[in-house]
JSON list of C-alpha atoms and ligand atoms in Angstrom, two decimals:
[
{"chain": "M", "resi": 13, "resn": "MET", "atom": "CA", "xyz": [-60.33, -1.68, -14.47]},
{"chain": "M", "resi": 14, "resn": "HIS", "atom": "CA", "xyz": [-58.65, 0.76, -16.82]},
{"chain": "M", "resi": 15, "resn": "VAL", "atom": "CA", "xyz": [-57.28, 3.94, -15.27]},
{"chain": "M", "resi": 16, "resn": "ILE", "atom": "CA", "xyz": [-57.08, 7.21, -17.19]},
{"chain": "M", "resi": 17, "resn": "ALA", "atom": "CA", "xyz": [-54.50, 9.59, -15.73]},
{"chain": "M", "resi": 18, "resn": "PRO", "atom": "CA", "xyz": [-54.31, 12.99, -17.45]},
{"chain": "M", "resi": 19, "resn": "SER", "atom": "CA", "xyz": [-50.90, 14.63, -17.07]},
{"chain": "M", "resi": 20, "resn": "ILE", "atom": "CA", "xyz": [-51.20, 18.18, -15.77]},
{"chain": "M", "resi": 21, "resn": "LEU", "atom": "CA", "xyz": [-47.99, 18.97, -17.66]},
{"chain": "M", "resi": 22, "resn": "SER", "atom": "CA", "xyz": [-50.24, 20.01, -20.55]},
{"chain": "M", "resi": 23, "resn": "ALA", "atom": "CA", "xyz": [-52.80, 21.85, -18.39]},
{"chain": "M", "resi": 24, "resn": "ASN", "atom": "CA", "xyz": [-53.15, 25.63, -18.24]},
{"chain": "M", "resi": 25, "resn": "PHE", "atom": "CA", "xyz": [-50.92, 26.39, -15.25]},
{"chain": "M", "resi": 26, "resn": "ALA", "atom": "CA", "xyz": [-52.56, 29.77, -14.72]},
{"chain": "M", "resi": 27, "resn": "LYS", "atom": "CA", "xyz": [-55.74, 27.88, -13.74]},
{"chain": "M", "resi": 28, "resn": "LEU", "atom": "CA", "xyz": [-54.29, 24.65, -12.41]},
{"chain": "M", "resi": 29, "resn": "GLY", "atom": "CA", "xyz": [-56.86, 24.07, -9.66]},
{"chain": "M", "resi": 30, "resn": "GLU", "atom": "CA", "xyz": [-59.76, 24.39, -12.11]},
{"chain": "M", "resi": 31, "resn": "GLU", "atom": "CA", "xyz": [-57.96, 22.20, -14.62]},
{"chain": "M", "resi": 32, "resn": "VAL", "atom": "CA", "xyz": [-57.55, 19.42, -12.03]},
{"chain": "M", "resi": 33, "resn": "GLN", "atom": "CA", "xyz": [-61.20, 19.61, -10.93]},
{"chain": "M", "resi": 34, "resn": "ASN", "atom": "CA", "xyz": [-62.46, 19.82, -14.47]},
{"chain": "M", "resi": 35, "resn": "VAL", "atom": "CA", "xyz": [-60.61, 16.73, -15.67]},
{"chain": "M", "resi": 36, "resn": "ILE", "atom": "CA", "xyz": [-61.81, 14.64, -12.72]},
{"chain": "M", "resi": 37, "resn": "ALA", "atom": "CA", "xyz": [-65.40, 15.89, -13.21]},
{"chain": "M", "resi": 38, "resn": "SER", "atom": "CA", "xyz": [-65.01, 14.79, -16.84]},
{"chain": "M", "resi": 39, "resn": "GLY", "atom": "CA", "xyz": [-64.33, 11.19, -15.78]},
{"chain": "M", "resi": 40, "resn": "ALA", "atom": "CA", "xyz": [-60.56, 10.88, -15.30]},
{"chain": "M", "resi": 41, "resn": "ASP", "atom": "CA", "xyz": [-59.33, 8.56, -12.53]},
{"chain": "M", "resi": 42, "resn": "TRP", "atom": "CA", "xyz": [-55.91, 9.82, -11.41]},
{"chain": "M", "resi": 43, "resn": "ILE", "atom": "CA", "xyz": [-54.01, 13.09, -11.65]},
{"chain": "M", "resi": 44, "resn": "HIS", "atom": "CA", "xyz": [-50.59, 12.42, -13.21]},
{"chain": "M", "resi": 45, "resn": "PHE", "atom": "CA", "xyz": [-48.08, 14.88, -11.75]},
{"chain": "M", "resi": 46, "resn": "ASP", "atom": "CA", "xyz": [-44.82, 15.23, -13.72]},
{"chain": "M", "resi": 47, "resn": "VAL", "atom": "CA", "xyz": [-41.84, 16.41, -11.68]},
{"chain": "M", "resi": 48, "resn": "MET", "atom": "CA", "xyz": [-38.77, 17.45, -13.71]},
{"chain": "M", "resi": 49, "resn": "ASP", "atom": "CA", "xyz": [-35.53, 18.82, -12.28]},
{"chain": "M", "resi": 50, "resn": "ASN", "atom": "CA", "xyz": [-33.48, 20.17, -15.23]},
{"chain": "M", "resi": 51, "resn": "HIS", "atom": "CA", "xyz": [-30.80, 17.62, -14.30]},
{"chain": "M", "resi": 52, "resn": "TYR", "atom": "CA", "xyz": [-32.16, 14.11, -14.80]},
{"chain": "M", "resi": 53, "resn": "VAL", "atom": "CA", "xyz": [-34.32, 15.48, -17.65]},
{"chain": "M", "resi": 54, "resn": "PRO", "atom": "CA", "xyz": [-33.85, 18.70, -19.63]},
{"chain": "M", "resi": 55, "resn": "ASN", "atom": "CA", "xyz": [-36.92, 20.51, -18.30]},
{"chain": "M", "resi": 56, "resn": "LEU", "atom": "CA", "xyz": [-38.10, 22.03, -15.02]},
{"chain": "M", "resi": 57, "resn": "THR", "atom": "CA", "xyz": [-41.67, 21.74, -13.72]},
{"chain": "M", "resi": 58, "resn": "ILE", "atom": "CA", "xyz": [-43.41, 21.53, -10.36]},
{"chain": "M", "resi": 59, "resn": "GLY", "atom": "CA", "xyz": [-42.63, 20.36, -6.85]},
{"chain": "M", "resi": 60, "resn": "PRO", "atom": "CA", "xyz": [-44.25, 19.45, -3.51]},
{"chain": "M", "resi": 61, "resn": "LEU", "atom": "CA", "xyz": [-45.74, 22.92, -2.95]},
{"chain": "M", "resi": 62, "resn": "VAL", "atom": "CA", "xyz": [-47.91, 22.55, -6.05]},
{"chain": "M", "resi": 63, "resn": "CYS", "atom": "CA", "xyz": [-48.91, 19.03, -5.00]},
{"chain": "M", "resi": 64, "resn": "GLU", "atom": "CA", "xyz": [-49.94, 20.39, -1.59]},
{"chain": "M", "resi": 65, "resn": "ALA", "atom": "CA", "xyz": [-51.94, 23.17, -3.28]},
{"chain": "M", "resi": 66, "resn": "ILE", "atom": "CA", "xyz": [-54.00, 20.82, -5.47]},
{"chain": "M", "resi": 67, "resn": "ARG", "atom": "CA", "xyz": [-54.44, 18.12, -2.78]},
{"chain": "M", "resi": 68, "resn": "PRO", "atom": "CA", "xyz": [-57.56, 19.69, -1.17]},
{"chain": "M", "resi": 69, "resn": "LEU", "atom": "CA", "xyz": [-59.24, 20.10, -4.57]},
{"chain": "M", "resi": 70, "resn": "THR", "atom": "CA", "xyz": [-59.82, 16.43, -5.33]},
{"chain": "M", "resi": 71, "resn": "THR", "atom": "CA", "xyz": [-60.08, 13.02, -3.72]},
{"chain": "M", "resi": 72, "resn": "ALA", "atom": "CA", "xyz": [-58.64, 11.39, -6.87]},
{"chain": "M", "resi": 73, "resn": "PRO", "atom": "CA", "xyz": [-55.24, 9.75, -6.42]},
{"chain": "M", "resi": 74, "resn": "ILE", "atom": "CA", "xyz": [-52.26, 11.99, -7.23]},
{"chain": "M", "resi": 75, "resn": "ASP", "atom": "CA", "xyz": [-49.76, 9.95, -9.25]},
{"chain": "M", "resi": 76, "resn": "VAL", "atom": "CA", "xyz": [-46.38, 11.65, -8.82]},
{"chain": "M", "resi": 77, "resn": "HIS", "atom": "CA", "xyz": [-43.87, 10.79, -11.58]},
{"chain": "M", "resi": 78, "resn": "LEU", "atom": "CA", "xyz": [-40.42, 11.81, -10.38]},
{"chain": "M", "resi": 79, "resn": "MET", "atom": "CA", "xyz": [-37.99, 12.62, -13.19]},
{"chain": "M", "resi": 80, "resn": "VAL", "atom": "CA", "xyz": [-35.35, 13.74, -10.72]},
{"chain": "M", "resi": 81, "resn": "LYS", "atom": "CA", "xyz": [-31.90, 12.67, -9.54]},
{"chain": "M", "resi": 82, "resn": "PRO", "atom": "CA", "xyz": [-31.29, 12.00, -6.71]},
{"chain": "M", "resi": 83, "resn": "VAL", "atom": "CA", "xyz": [-34.75, 10.74, -5.70]},
{"chain": "M", "resi": 84, "resn": "ASP", "atom": "CA", "xyz": [-34.65, 9.99, -1.97]},
{"chain": "M", "resi": 85, "resn": "ARG", "atom": "CA", "xyz": [-34.44, 13.48, -0.49]},
{"chain": "M", "resi": 86, "resn": "ILE", "atom": "CA", "xyz": [-37.67, 14.65, -2.12]},
{"chain": "M", "resi": 87, "resn": "VAL", "atom": "CA", "xyz": [-39.81, 11.55, -1.37]},
{"chain": "M", "resi": 88, "resn": "PRO", "atom": "CA", "xyz": [-40.94, 12.52, 2.17]},
{"chain": "M", "resi": 89, "resn": "ASP", "atom": "CA", "xyz": [-41.85, 16.02, 0.93]},
{"chain": "M", "resi": 90, "resn": "PHE", "atom": "CA", "xyz": [-44.21, 14.58, -1.67]},
{"chain": "M", "resi": 91, "resn": "ALA", "atom": "CA", "xyz": [-45.68, 12.13, 0.84]},
{"chain": "M", "resi": 92, "resn": "LYS", "atom": "CA", "xyz": [-46.41, 15.05, 3.19]},
{"chain": "M", "resi": 93, "resn": "ALA", "atom": "CA", "xyz": [-47.84, 17.04, 0.28]},
{"chain": "M", "resi": 94, "resn": "GLY", "atom": "CA", "xyz": [-50.49, 14.34, -0.26]},
{"chain": "M", "resi": 95, "resn": "ALA", "atom": "CA", "xyz": [-49.12, 12.14, -3.05]},
{"chain": "M", "resi": 96, "resn": "ASP", "atom": "CA", "xyz": [-50.81, 8.73, -3.29]},
{"chain": "M", "resi": 97, "resn": "ILE", "atom": "CA", "xyz": [-48.42, 7.08, -5.74]},
{"chain": "M", "resi": 98, "resn": "ILE", "atom": "CA", "xyz": [-44.74, 7.94, -6.25]},
{"chain": "M", "resi": 99, "resn": "THR", "atom": "CA", "xyz": [-42.82, 6.51, -9.19]},
{"chain": "M", "resi": 100, "resn": "PHE", "atom": "CA", "xyz": [-39.16, 7.08, -10.12]},
{"chain": "M", "resi": 101, "resn": "HIS", "atom": "CA", "xyz": [-36.57, 6.04, -12.69]},
{"chain": "M", "resi": 102, "resn": "PRO", "atom": "CA", "xyz": [-33.97, 3.44, -11.58]},
{"chain": "M", "resi": 103, "resn": "GLU", "atom": "CA", "xyz": [-31.28, 5.71, -13.11]},
{"chain": "M", "resi": 104, "resn": "GLY", "atom": "CA", "xyz": [-32.26, 8.39, -10.56]},
{"chain": "M", "resi": 105, "resn": "SER", "atom": "CA", "xyz": [-31.48, 6.29, -7.48]},
{"chain": "M", "resi": 106, "resn": "GLU", "atom": "CA", "xyz": [-28.23, 4.68, -6.28]},
{"chain": "M", "resi": 107, "resn": "HIS", "atom": "CA", "xyz": [-30.26, 2.08, -4.34]},
{"chain": "M", "resi": 108, "resn": "VAL", "atom": "CA", "xyz": [-33.53, 1.21, -6.03]},
{"chain": "M", "resi": 109, "resn": "ASP", "atom": "CA", "xyz": [-34.73, -1.27, -3.41]},
{"chain": "M", "resi": 110, "resn": "ARG", "atom": "CA", "xyz": [-34.09, 1.25, -0.63]},
{"chain": "M", "resi": 111, "resn": "THR", "atom": "CA", "xyz": [-35.95, 4.02, -2.46]},
{"chain": "M", "resi": 112, "resn": "LEU", "atom": "CA", "xyz": [-38.96, 1.75, -3.01]},
{"chain": "M", "resi": 113, "resn": "GLY", "atom": "CA", "xyz": [-38.94, 0.99, 0.73]},
{"chain": "M", "resi": 114, "resn": "LEU", "atom": "CA", "xyz": [-38.70, 4.68, 1.57]},
{"chain": "M", "resi": 115, "resn": "ILE", "atom": "CA", "xyz": [-41.76, 5.47, -0.58]},
{"chain": "M", "resi": 116, "resn": "ARG", "atom": "CA", "xyz": [-43.81, 2.67, 0.99]},
{"chain": "M", "resi": 117, "resn": "ASP", "atom": "CA", "xyz": [-42.70, 3.62, 4.50]},
{"chain": "M", "resi": 118, "resn": "SER", "atom": "CA", "xyz": [-43.91, 7.15, 3.75]},
{"chain": "M", "resi": 119, "resn": "GLY", "atom": "CA", "xyz": [-47.40, 5.69, 3.23]},
{"chain": "M", "resi": 120, "resn": "CYS", "atom": "CA", "xyz": [-47.49, 5.91, -0.58]},
{"chain": "M", "resi": 121, "resn": "GLN", "atom": "CA", "xyz": [-47.70, 3.31, -3.31]},
{"chain": "M", "resi": 122, "resn": "ALA", "atom": "CA", "xyz": [-44.39, 2.84, -5.09]},
{"chain": "M", "resi": 123, "resn": "GLY", "atom": "CA", "xyz": [-43.43, 2.34, -8.71]},
{"chain": "M", "resi": 124, "resn": "LEU", "atom": "CA", "xyz": [-40.50, 2.09, -11.09]},
{"chain": "M", "resi": 125, "resn": "VAL", "atom": "CA", "xyz": [-40.40, 3.91, -14.43]},
{"chain": "M", "resi": 126, "resn": "PHE", "atom": "CA", "xyz": [-38.64, 2.45, -17.46]},
{"chain": "M", "resi": 127, "resn": "ASN", "atom": "CA", "xyz": [-37.31, 4.72, -20.20]},
{"chain": "M", "resi": 128, "resn": "PRO", "atom": "CA", "xyz": [-37.61, 3.41, -23.76]},
{"chain": "M", "resi": 129, "resn": "ALA", "atom": "CA", "xyz": [-34.08, 1.90, -23.64]},
{"chain": "M", "resi": 130, "resn": "THR", "atom": "CA", "xyz": [-34.11, 0.79, -19.97]},
{"chain": "M", "resi": 131, "resn": "PRO", "atom": "CA", "xyz": [-34.35, -2.99, -19.58]},
{"chain": "M", "resi": 132, "resn": "LEU", "atom": "CA", "xyz": [-37.22, -4.48, -17.58]},
{"chain": "M", "resi": 133, "resn": "ALA", "atom": "CA", "xyz": [-34.74, -6.57, -15.56]},
{"chain": "M", "resi": 134, "resn": "HIS", "atom": "CA", "xyz": [-34.71, -3.77, -12.97]},
{"chain": "M", "resi": 135, "resn": "MET", "atom": "CA", "xyz": [-38.10, -4.98, -11.73]},
{"chain": "M", "resi": 136, "resn": "ASP", "atom": "CA", "xyz": [-37.26, -8.67, -11.29]},
{"chain": "M", "resi": 137, "resn": "TRP", "atom": "CA", "xyz": [-35.89, -8.62, -7.74]},
{"chain": "M", "resi": 138, "resn": "VAL", "atom": "CA", "xyz": [-38.14, -5.91, -6.27]},
{"chain": "M", "resi": 139, "resn": "MET", "atom": "CA", "xyz": [-41.59, -7.17, -7.29]},
{"chain": "M", "resi": 140, "resn": "ASP", "atom": "CA", "xyz": [-42.79, -7.36, -3.66]},
{"chain": "M", "resi": 141, "resn": "LYS", "atom": "CA", "xyz": [-42.18, -3.61, -3.29]},
{"chain": "M", "resi": 142, "resn": "LEU", "atom": "CA", "xyz": [-43.85, -2.53, -6.54]},
{"chain": "M", "resi": 143, "resn": "ASP", "atom": "CA", "xyz": [-47.40, -1.26, -6.80]},
{"chain": "M", "resi": 144, "resn": "VAL", "atom": "CA", "xyz": [-46.92, 0.25, -10.26]},
{"chain": "M", "resi": 145, "resn": "VAL", "atom": "CA", "xyz": [-44.67, -0.40, -13.24]},
{"chain": "M", "resi": 146, "resn": "LEU", "atom": "CA", "xyz": [-44.63, 2.57, -15.62]},
{"chain": "M", "resi": 147, "resn": "LEU", "atom": "CA", "xyz": [-43.29, 2.21, -19.16]},
{"chain": "M", "resi": 148, "resn": "MET", "atom": "CA", "xyz": [-42.26, 5.43, -20.90]},
{"chain": "M", "resi": 149, "resn": "SER", "atom": "CA", "xyz": [-43.41, 5.39, -24.51]},
{"chain": "M", "resi": 150, "resn": "VAL", "atom": "CA", "xyz": [-41.45, 8.61, -25.20]},
{"chain": "M", "resi": 151, "resn": "ASN", "atom": "CA", "xyz": [-38.16, 9.92, -23.81]},
{"chain": "M", "resi": 152, "resn": "PRO", "atom": "CA", "xyz": [-39.02, 11.78, -20.61]},
{"chain": "M", "resi": 153, "resn": "GLY", "atom": "CA", "xyz": [-38.88, 15.56, -20.46]},
{"chain": "M", "resi": 154, "resn": "PHE", "atom": "CA", "xyz": [-41.66, 16.93, -22.65]},
{"chain": "M", "resi": 155, "resn": "GLY", "atom": "CA", "xyz": [-45.33, 16.47, -23.48]},
{"chain": "M", "resi": 156, "resn": "GLY", "atom": "CA", "xyz": [-46.62, 16.20, -27.03]},
{"chain": "M", "resi": 157, "resn": "GLN", "atom": "CA", "xyz": [-44.13, 13.63, -28.40]},
{"chain": "M", "resi": 158, "resn": "SER", "atom": "CA", "xyz": [-45.04, 10.60, -30.55]},
{"chain": "M", "resi": 159, "resn": "PHE", "atom": "CA", "xyz": [-45.61, 7.12, -29.11]},
{"chain": "M", "resi": 160, "resn": "ILE", "atom": "CA", "xyz": [-42.56, 4.87, -29.68]},
{"chain": "M", "resi": 161, "resn": "PRO", "atom": "CA", "xyz": [-43.96, 1.64, -31.27]},
{"chain": "M", "resi": 162, "resn": "ALA", "atom": "CA", "xyz": [-41.38, -0.70, -29.62]},
{"chain": "M", "resi": 163, "resn": "THR", "atom": "CA", "xyz": [-43.21, 0.02, -26.35]},
{"chain": "M", "resi": 164, "resn": "LEU", "atom": "CA", "xyz": [-45.95, -2.40, -27.46]},
{"chain": "M", "resi": 165, "resn": "SER", "atom": "CA", "xyz": [-43.70, -5.48, -27.26]},
{"chain": "M", "resi": 166, "resn": "LYS", "atom": "CA", "xyz": [-42.13, -4.17, -24.05]},
{"chain": "M", "resi": 167, "resn": "LEU", "atom": "CA", "xyz": [-45.64, -3.86, -22.54]},
{"chain": "M", "resi": 168, "resn": "LYS", "atom": "CA", "xyz": [-46.33, -7.49, -23.46]},
{"chain": "M", "resi": 169, "resn": "GLU", "atom": "CA", "xyz": [-43.12, -8.56, -21.73]},
{"chain": "M", "resi": 170, "resn": "ALA", "atom": "CA", "xyz": [-43.95, -6.50, -18.61]},
{"chain": "M", "resi": 171, "resn": "ARG", "atom": "CA", "xyz": [-47.51, -7.88, -18.59]},
{"chain": "M", "resi": 172, "resn": "ALA", "atom": "CA", "xyz": [-46.18, -11.46, -18.66]},
{"chain": "M", "resi": 173, "resn": "LYS", "atom": "CA", "xyz": [-43.81, -10.75, -15.73]},
{"chain": "M", "resi": 174, "resn": "ILE", "atom": "CA", "xyz": [-46.62, -9.13, -13.71]},
{"chain": "M", "resi": 175, "resn": "ASP", "atom": "CA", "xyz": [-49.12, -11.90, -14.42]},
{"chain": "M", "resi": 176, "resn": "ALA", "atom": "CA", "xyz": [-46.59, -14.57, -13.41]},
{"chain": "M", "resi": 177, "resn": "TYR", "atom": "CA", "xyz": [-45.90, -12.64, -10.21]},
{"chain": "M", "resi": 178, "resn": "THR", "atom": "CA", "xyz": [-49.61, -12.22, -9.43]},
{"chain": "M", "resi": 179, "resn": "GLU", "atom": "CA", "xyz": [-50.11, -15.94, -9.96]},
{"chain": "M", "resi": 180, "resn": "ARG", "atom": "CA", "xyz": [-47.49, -16.83, -7.36]},
{"chain": "M", "resi": 181, "resn": "SER", "atom": "CA", "xyz": [-48.08, -14.00, -4.86]},
{"chain": "M", "resi": 182, "resn": "GLY", "atom": "CA", "xyz": [-51.75, -13.04, -5.18]},
{"chain": "M", "resi": 183, "resn": "ARG", "atom": "CA", "xyz": [-50.68, -9.36, -5.43]},
{"chain": "M", "resi": 184, "resn": "THR", "atom": "CA", "xyz": [-51.45, -7.23, -8.44]},
{"chain": "M", "resi": 185, "resn": "ILE", "atom": "CA", "xyz": [-49.19, -4.54, -9.91]},
{"chain": "M", "resi": 186, "resn": "ARG", "atom": "CA", "xyz": [-50.52, -1.80, -12.19]},
{"chain": "M", "resi": 187, "resn": "LEU", "atom": "CA", "xyz": [-48.96, -1.51, -15.64]},
{"chain": "M", "resi": 188, "resn": "GLU", "atom": "CA", "xyz": [-48.98, 2.15, -16.62]},
{"chain": "M", "resi": 189, "resn": "VAL", "atom": "CA", "xyz": [-47.88, 3.73, -19.89]},
{"chain": "M", "resi": 190, "resn": "ASP", "atom": "CA", "xyz": [-46.82, 7.34, -20.41]},
{"chain": "M", "resi": 191, "resn": "GLY", "atom": "CA", "xyz": [-46.23, 9.34, -23.58]},
{"chain": "M", "resi": 192, "resn": "GLY", "atom": "CA", "xyz": [-48.03, 9.82, -26.88]},
{"chain": "M", "resi": 193, "resn": "VAL", "atom": "CA", "xyz": [-51.23, 8.05, -25.77]},
{"chain": "M", "resi": 194, "resn": "LYS", "atom": "CA", "xyz": [-54.16, 9.22, -27.94]},
{"chain": "M", "resi": 195, "resn": "VAL", "atom": "CA", "xyz": [-57.69, 8.17, -28.87]},
{"chain": "M", "resi": 196, "resn": "ASP", "atom": "CA", "xyz": [-56.38, 6.45, -32.01]},
{"chain": "M", "resi": 197, "resn": "ASN", "atom": "CA", "xyz": [-53.77, 4.23, -30.30]},
{"chain": "M", "resi": 198, "resn": "ILE", "atom": "CA", "xyz": [-55.10, 3.58, -26.76]},
{"chain": "M", "resi": 199, "resn": "ALA", "atom": "CA", "xyz": [-56.94, 0.36, -27.73]},
{"chain": "M", "resi": 200, "resn": "GLU", "atom": "CA", "xyz": [-53.79, -1.18, -29.21]},
{"chain": "M", "resi": 201, "resn": "ILE", "atom": "CA", "xyz": [-51.80, -0.12, -26.12]},
{"chain": "M", "resi": 202, "resn": "ALA", "atom": "CA", "xyz": [-54.42, -1.75, -23.88]},
{"chain": "M", "resi": 203, "resn": "ARG", "atom": "CA", "xyz": [-54.25, -4.95, -25.93]},
{"chain": "M", "resi": 204, "resn": "ALA", "atom": "CA", "xyz": [-50.49, -5.03, -25.32]},
{"chain": "M", "resi": 205, "resn": "GLY", "atom": "CA", "xyz": [-51.22, -5.22, -21.57]},
{"chain": "M", "resi": 206, "resn": "ALA", "atom": "CA", "xyz": [-51.34, -1.69, -20.11]},
{"chain": "M", "resi": 207, "resn": "ASP", "atom": "CA", "xyz": [-54.10, -0.97, -17.57]},
{"chain": "M", "resi": 208, "resn": "ALA", "atom": "CA", "xyz": [-53.29, 2.65, -16.64]},
{"chain": "M", "resi": 209, "resn": "PHE", "atom": "CA", "xyz": [-52.90, 5.33, -19.31]},
{"chain": "M", "resi": 210, "resn": "VAL", "atom": "CA", "xyz": [-51.25, 8.72, -18.92]},
{"chain": "M", "resi": 211, "resn": "ALA", "atom": "CA", "xyz": [-52.44, 11.23, -21.51]},
{"chain": "M", "resi": 212, "resn": "GLY", "atom": "CA", "xyz": [-51.25, 14.83, -21.41]},
{"chain": "M", "resi": 213, "resn": "SER", "atom": "CA", "xyz": [-51.68, 16.67, -24.67]},
{"chain": "M", "resi": 214, "resn": "ALA", "atom": "CA", "xyz": [-54.49, 14.37, -25.86]},
{"chain": "M", "resi": 215, "resn": "VAL", "atom": "CA", "xyz": [-56.67, 15.37, -22.89]},
{"chain": "M", "resi": 216, "resn": "TYR", "atom": "CA", "xyz": [-55.59, 18.90, -22.01]},
{"chain": "M", "resi": 217, "resn": "GLY", "atom": "CA", "xyz": [-55.35, 19.91, -25.66]},
{"chain": "M", "resi": 218, "resn": "ALA", "atom": "CA", "xyz": [-59.03, 19.09, -26.20]},
{"chain": "M", "resi": 219, "resn": "GLY", "atom": "CA", "xyz": [-61.97, 21.47, -26.51]},
{"chain": "M", "resi": 220, "resn": "LYS", "atom": "CA", "xyz": [-62.38, 25.20, -26.07]},
{"chain": "M", "resi": 221, "resn": "ASP", "atom": "CA", "xyz": [-60.79, 26.93, -23.10]},
{"chain": "M", "resi": 222, "resn": "SER", "atom": "CA", "xyz": [-64.09, 28.60, -22.15]},
{"chain": "M", "resi": 223, "resn": "ASP", "atom": "CA", "xyz": [-66.06, 25.33, -21.96]},
{"chain": "M", "resi": 224, "resn": "PRO", "atom": "CA", "xyz": [-66.17, 23.91, -18.37]},
{"chain": "M", "resi": 225, "resn": "GLN", "atom": "CA", "xyz": [-67.07, 20.49, -19.81]},
{"chain": "M", "resi": 226, "resn": "ARG", "atom": "CA", "xyz": [-64.34, 20.56, -22.40]},
{"chain": "M", "resi": 227, "resn": "TYR", "atom": "CA", "xyz": [-62.72, 17.27, -21.33]},
{"chain": "M", "resi": 228, "resn": "ASN", "atom": "CA", "xyz": [-65.91, 15.14, -21.28]},
{"chain": "M", "resi": 229, "resn": "SER", "atom": "CA", "xyz": [-65.81, 14.12, -24.91]},
{"chain": "M", "resi": 230, "resn": "VAL", "atom": "CA", "xyz": [-62.13, 13.22, -25.14]},
{"chain": "M", "resi": 231, "resn": "ILE", "atom": "CA", "xyz": [-62.27, 11.13, -21.96]},
{"chain": "M", "resi": 232, "resn": "ALA", "atom": "CA", "xyz": [-65.45, 9.42, -23.20]},
{"chain": "M", "resi": 233, "resn": "ALA", "atom": "CA", "xyz": [-63.68, 8.72, -26.52]},
{"chain": "M", "resi": 234, "resn": "LEU", "atom": "CA", "xyz": [-60.66, 7.20, -24.71]},
{"chain": "M", "resi": 235, "resn": "ARG", "atom": "CA", "xyz": [-63.02, 4.98, -22.65]},
{"chain": "M", "resi": 236, "resn": "ALA", "atom": "CA", "xyz": [-64.97, 3.92, -25.73]},
{"chain": "M", "resi": 237, "resn": "GLU", "atom": "CA", "xyz": [-61.71, 2.80, -27.35]},
{"chain": "M", "resi": 238, "resn": "LEU", "atom": "CA", "xyz": [-60.72, 0.95, -24.18]},
{"chain": "M", "resi": 239, "resn": "ALA", "atom": "CA", "xyz": [-64.06, -0.85, -24.19]},
{"chain": "M", "resi": 240, "resn": "LYS", "atom": "CA", "xyz": [-63.17, -2.23, -27.66]},
{"chain": "M", "resi": 241, "resn": "ALA", "atom": "CA", "xyz": [-59.71, -3.44, -26.57]},
{"chain": "D", "resi": 319, "resn": "DX5", "atom": "C1", "xyz": [-43.08, 13.09, -20.25]},
{"chain": "D", "resi": 319, "resn": "DX5", "atom": "C2", "xyz": [-44.13, 13.02, -19.17]},
{"chain": "D", "resi": 319, "resn": "DX5", "atom": "C3", "xyz": [-45.48, 12.64, -19.66]},
{"chain": "D", "resi": 319, "resn": "DX5", "atom": "C4", "xyz": [-46.05, 13.61, -20.66]},
{"chain": "D", "resi": 319, "resn": "DX5", "atom": "C5", "xyz": [-47.15, 12.95, -21.43]},
{"chain": "D", "resi": 319, "resn": "DX5", "atom": "O1", "xyz": [-41.83, 13.22, -19.67]},
{"chain": "D", "resi": 319, "resn": "DX5", "atom": "O2", "xyz": [-43.77, 12.06, -18.21]},
{"chain": "D", "resi": 319, "resn": "DX5", "atom": "O3", "xyz": [-46.37, 12.46, -18.58]},
{"chain": "D", "resi": 319, "resn": "DX5", "atom": "O4", "xyz": [-46.54, 14.75, -20.09]},
{"chain": "D", "resi": 319, "resn": "DX5", "atom": "O5", "xyz": [-47.61, 13.86, -22.37]},
{"chain": "D", "resi": 319, "resn": "DX5", "atom": "P1", "xyz": [-48.25, 13.42, -23.75]},
{"chain": "D", "resi": 319, "resn": "DX5", "atom": "O6", "xyz": [-49.45, 12.61, -23.43]},
{"chain": "D", "resi": 319, "resn": "DX5", "atom": "O7", "xyz": [-48.55, 14.72, -24.40]},
{"chain": "D", "resi": 319, "resn": "DX5", "atom": "O8", "xyz": [-47.19, 12.61, -24.47]},
{"chain": "D", "resi": 320, "resn": "ZN", "atom": "ZN1", "xyz": [-45.24, 11.34, -16.67]}
]
């Protein structure tokens, strides 16, 4: 099944609760929650308090993408705040295997995030602890950037590693992509092997602010493209 995960980075923060409910009512699957620390990435966003505040508003999984360094100290706070999935960048942790264990021990699904220039080799020896592999198709820090085309071959490589692992272990790992995903490229991205799609500006930039159903048509258009993939 294909997962659509709108990033609330591009939502209207003055009405965040409504924005979360609206996008799920419009057919989205996960809430993608971008955490930036003005240290690992050059931007500052939201933390566990905001996760806790939106948690009662939806039963949809909250997919916390940590763009922070160091990672470990903040993991239990997000687990307590109701995160379902926590992903982090290997560059943000001194001990990647330990951080993955910490996330899983906190009761969340765990994932590694690969920047455009970060090699996939980081996943090879921790497959048993991965629930999600997330490939960045832009440099992390900002919404609204363009999809980096080299991500397509990297997705194919990640898909091959995951399929080989699933074959030998019986466990599946989600392959998520984040950055510059739009209606006009999502089918090609799916064909390269992704099965979970973060879309920030493409979703939250759609429609008129006053329309409570404003996200229905863009999410339907993304799904229609995925059906062709
Ligand atoms: C970038 C974030 C992304 C971003 C995606 O650092 O991780 O989730 O918000 O936004 P779009 O879809 O606008 O590229
Ligand atoms: Zn993200």
